[in-house]
Amino acid sequence: MPDKIFTALASCTFFRWLRLSLLAGACALTAALSGCTGTGGTGLSASTDWRTSADPIGSFLSRSKSGASLLTDDIHHPLALQALTQLGIRYRWGGKSPETGFDCSGLVLHSAQQSLGLKLPPRSYDIALFGTEVPRNDLQVGDLVFFNTLGRRNSHVGVYLGSEQFVHAPAAGGVVRIENMNLAYWTKRFNGARRL
């Protein structure tokens, strides 16, 4: 009898919503607690579709009308615009293209190459040596923002979008998405910024 009650309750809309909310929270926590440092080979088929909803919250945020599209109306920097075209692409360690997926530095490499014709090194901590250092209070759209997500400086990179928002490829199970730099997780891990 208890099994039948639980089964009936589990099918209710509220419990379905609760399960999805918990899953989304777990995905967000996983993404927040990990990061990336570089790109390597993948050996994945280019025909694989990496736009996914495996990261429900990231997928929702990256396609949200109130988030991405309203923010992009004021963005004119080519690097930021190029990075935004990758919203929803699945995270893949070592990924450097929309076909294979992206890790954090792969997203920046691809976006810089496509928009500015720049060839950057394959690791976030090496990318942090390029360009000019920028203080946080002087960030502009298109600046690269660096974070310590793996216990070492500049182990994660994203592209600043303005209004304390940045686009990045978060971690395994996630998708390219927009995040708020004022969240406690990002604020305490911020390492600096560079302007290319």
XYZ file of C-alpha atoms in Angstrom:
196
model
C 0.000 0.000 0.000
C 2.742 2.587 0.824
C 4.329 1.850 -2.565
C 1.058 2.660 -4.335
C 0.688 5.924 -2.396
C 4.265 6.933 -3.196
C 3.760 6.032 -6.867
C 0.586 8.109 -6.989
C 2.294 11.063 -5.302
C 5.352 10.781 -7.545
C 3.170 11.222 -10.589
C 1.710 14.488 -9.281
C 2.771 17.674 -11.000
C 4.193 19.142 -7.797
C 6.486 16.199 -7.207
C 7.553 16.204 -10.836
C 8.416 19.898 -10.460
C 10.234 19.205 -7.184
C 12.319 16.413 -8.754
C 13.258 18.659 -11.701
C 14.097 21.510 -9.331
C 16.362 19.264 -7.289
C 18.006 17.961 -10.459
C 18.529 21.510 -11.739
C 20.003 22.530 -8.389
C 22.357 19.564 -8.428
C 23.458 20.447 -11.978
C 24.039 24.075 -11.006
C 26.013 23.026 -7.930
C 28.107 20.604 -9.977
C 28.846 23.343 -12.500
C 29.699 25.808 -9.761
C 32.055 23.433 -7.997
C 34.096 22.592 -11.063
C 35.761 24.389 -13.922
C 38.222 23.907 -16.711
C 41.817 24.717 -17.490
C 42.428 23.720 -21.067
C 41.518 22.011 -24.244
C 42.697 18.694 -25.539
C 41.660 16.269 -28.248
C 38.166 14.868 -28.283
C 37.786 12.295 -31.033
C 34.058 13.053 -31.200
C 32.043 12.911 -34.367
C 31.307 16.326 -35.840
C 27.800 15.157 -36.704
C 26.811 14.875 -33.039
C 24.265 17.468 -31.953
C 25.603 18.982 -28.736
C 22.762 21.392 -28.066
C 21.184 19.696 -25.139
C 18.890 19.944 -22.189
C 21.094 17.675 -20.069
C 21.698 20.752 -17.906
C 18.081 21.877 -17.368
C 18.860 25.130 -15.588
C 21.668 26.056 -17.970
C 19.542 25.231 -20.972
C 16.673 27.301 -19.600
C 18.908 30.235 -18.681
C 20.734 30.208 -21.996
C 17.511 30.316 -23.993
C 15.490 32.496 -21.617
C 13.833 35.432 -23.344
C 14.301 37.562 -20.239
C 17.989 36.655 -19.965
C 20.024 36.221 -23.109
C 18.037 38.051 -25.771
C 17.362 41.153 -23.703
C 21.010 41.315 -22.693
C 22.284 40.917 -26.258
C 20.331 43.943 -27.499
C 23.035 46.197 -26.017
C 26.061 44.088 -26.968
C 28.082 45.097 -30.003
C 31.554 43.695 -29.238
C 32.360 40.954 -31.790
C 33.979 38.584 -29.259
C 30.986 38.777 -26.911
C 28.514 38.382 -29.778
C 30.373 35.345 -31.114
C 30.470 33.713 -27.672
C 26.729 34.324 -27.288
C 26.027 32.426 -30.511
C 27.238 29.321 -28.676
C 24.619 29.451 -25.892
C 23.231 25.993 -25.237
C 26.227 24.107 -26.673
C 27.158 21.251 -24.356
C 30.274 21.391 -22.178
C 32.976 18.993 -23.299
C 36.432 18.876 -21.733
C 38.892 19.680 -24.487
C 36.094 20.819 -26.804
C 36.957 23.617 -29.206
C 34.008 23.793 -31.598
C 30.206 23.796 -31.676
C 30.347 20.323 -33.236
C 32.313 18.760 -30.365
C 31.180 21.009 -27.529
C 33.271 23.486 -25.546
C 35.233 23.743 -22.376
C 35.849 27.242 -21.006
C 39.046 27.963 -22.911
C 37.725 26.270 -26.055
C 34.775 28.670 -26.095
C 37.133 31.650 -25.786
C 39.555 30.240 -28.408
C 36.757 29.636 -30.901
C 35.092 32.996 -30.270
C 38.370 34.964 -30.529
C 39.370 33.158 -33.736
C 35.965 33.586 -35.387
C 35.359 37.203 -34.361
C 38.799 38.805 -34.097
C 41.048 36.444 -36.057
C 43.142 35.899 -32.907
C 44.829 32.599 -32.144
C 45.039 32.172 -28.391
C 46.804 29.414 -26.424
C 44.710 26.399 -25.417
C 44.698 26.846 -21.620
C 42.928 29.478 -19.547
C 46.019 30.234 -17.456
C 48.027 30.861 -20.655
C 45.247 33.004 -22.137
C 45.502 35.126 -18.962
C 48.925 36.317 -20.168
C 47.480 37.956 -23.309
C 46.097 41.446 -23.646
C 46.046 44.174 -21.030
C 45.076 43.713 -17.392
C 41.782 45.393 -16.495
C 40.522 46.163 -12.962
C 37.093 44.725 -12.150
C 35.548 48.180 -11.795
C 36.643 49.023 -15.364
C 35.312 45.921 -17.155
C 33.921 46.399 -20.646
C 31.914 44.095 -22.884
C 34.274 41.616 -24.556
C 36.870 41.530 -21.770
C 37.998 38.090 -20.631
C 37.256 37.282 -16.988
C 39.264 34.697 -15.050
C 38.420 32.648 -11.986
C 40.061 30.164 -9.625
C 37.722 27.171 -9.816
C 40.251 24.365 -9.393
C 42.438 25.669 -6.579
C 44.774 27.550 -8.912
C 44.716 30.984 -10.486
C 43.056 31.500 -13.835
C 41.733 27.952 -14.098
C 38.466 29.188 -15.640
C 37.715 31.866 -18.247
C 34.637 33.538 -19.692
C 33.674 36.584 -21.771
C 32.260 39.637 -19.989
C 28.889 40.855 -21.301
C 28.311 43.941 -19.148
C 25.967 44.393 -16.180
C 28.083 41.916 -14.165
C 27.161 39.077 -16.564
C 29.537 36.746 -18.395
C 29.181 33.852 -20.826
C 31.179 30.657 -20.294
C 31.239 26.885 -20.647
C 30.812 25.825 -17.011
C 31.621 22.135 -16.449
C 30.675 18.564 -17.274
C 26.914 18.193 -17.567
C 26.475 21.896 -18.323
C 25.965 24.009 -21.407
C 27.398 27.346 -22.525
C 25.426 29.902 -20.555
C 25.295 33.338 -18.998
C 26.079 33.775 -15.297
C 26.117 36.652 -12.831
C 29.580 37.559 -11.525
C 28.021 38.957 -8.329
C 27.045 35.479 -7.147
C 29.143 34.624 -4.094
C 30.734 31.647 -5.853
C 32.131 33.786 -8.683
C 32.936 36.850 -6.568
C 35.264 34.981 -4.233
C 36.938 33.135 -7.122
C 37.462 36.125 -9.424
C 41.167 36.391 -10.375
C 41.173 39.258 -12.822
C 40.361 40.346 -16.345
C 42.182 41.009 -19.607
C 41.290 43.117 -22.616
C 42.428 41.720 -25.976
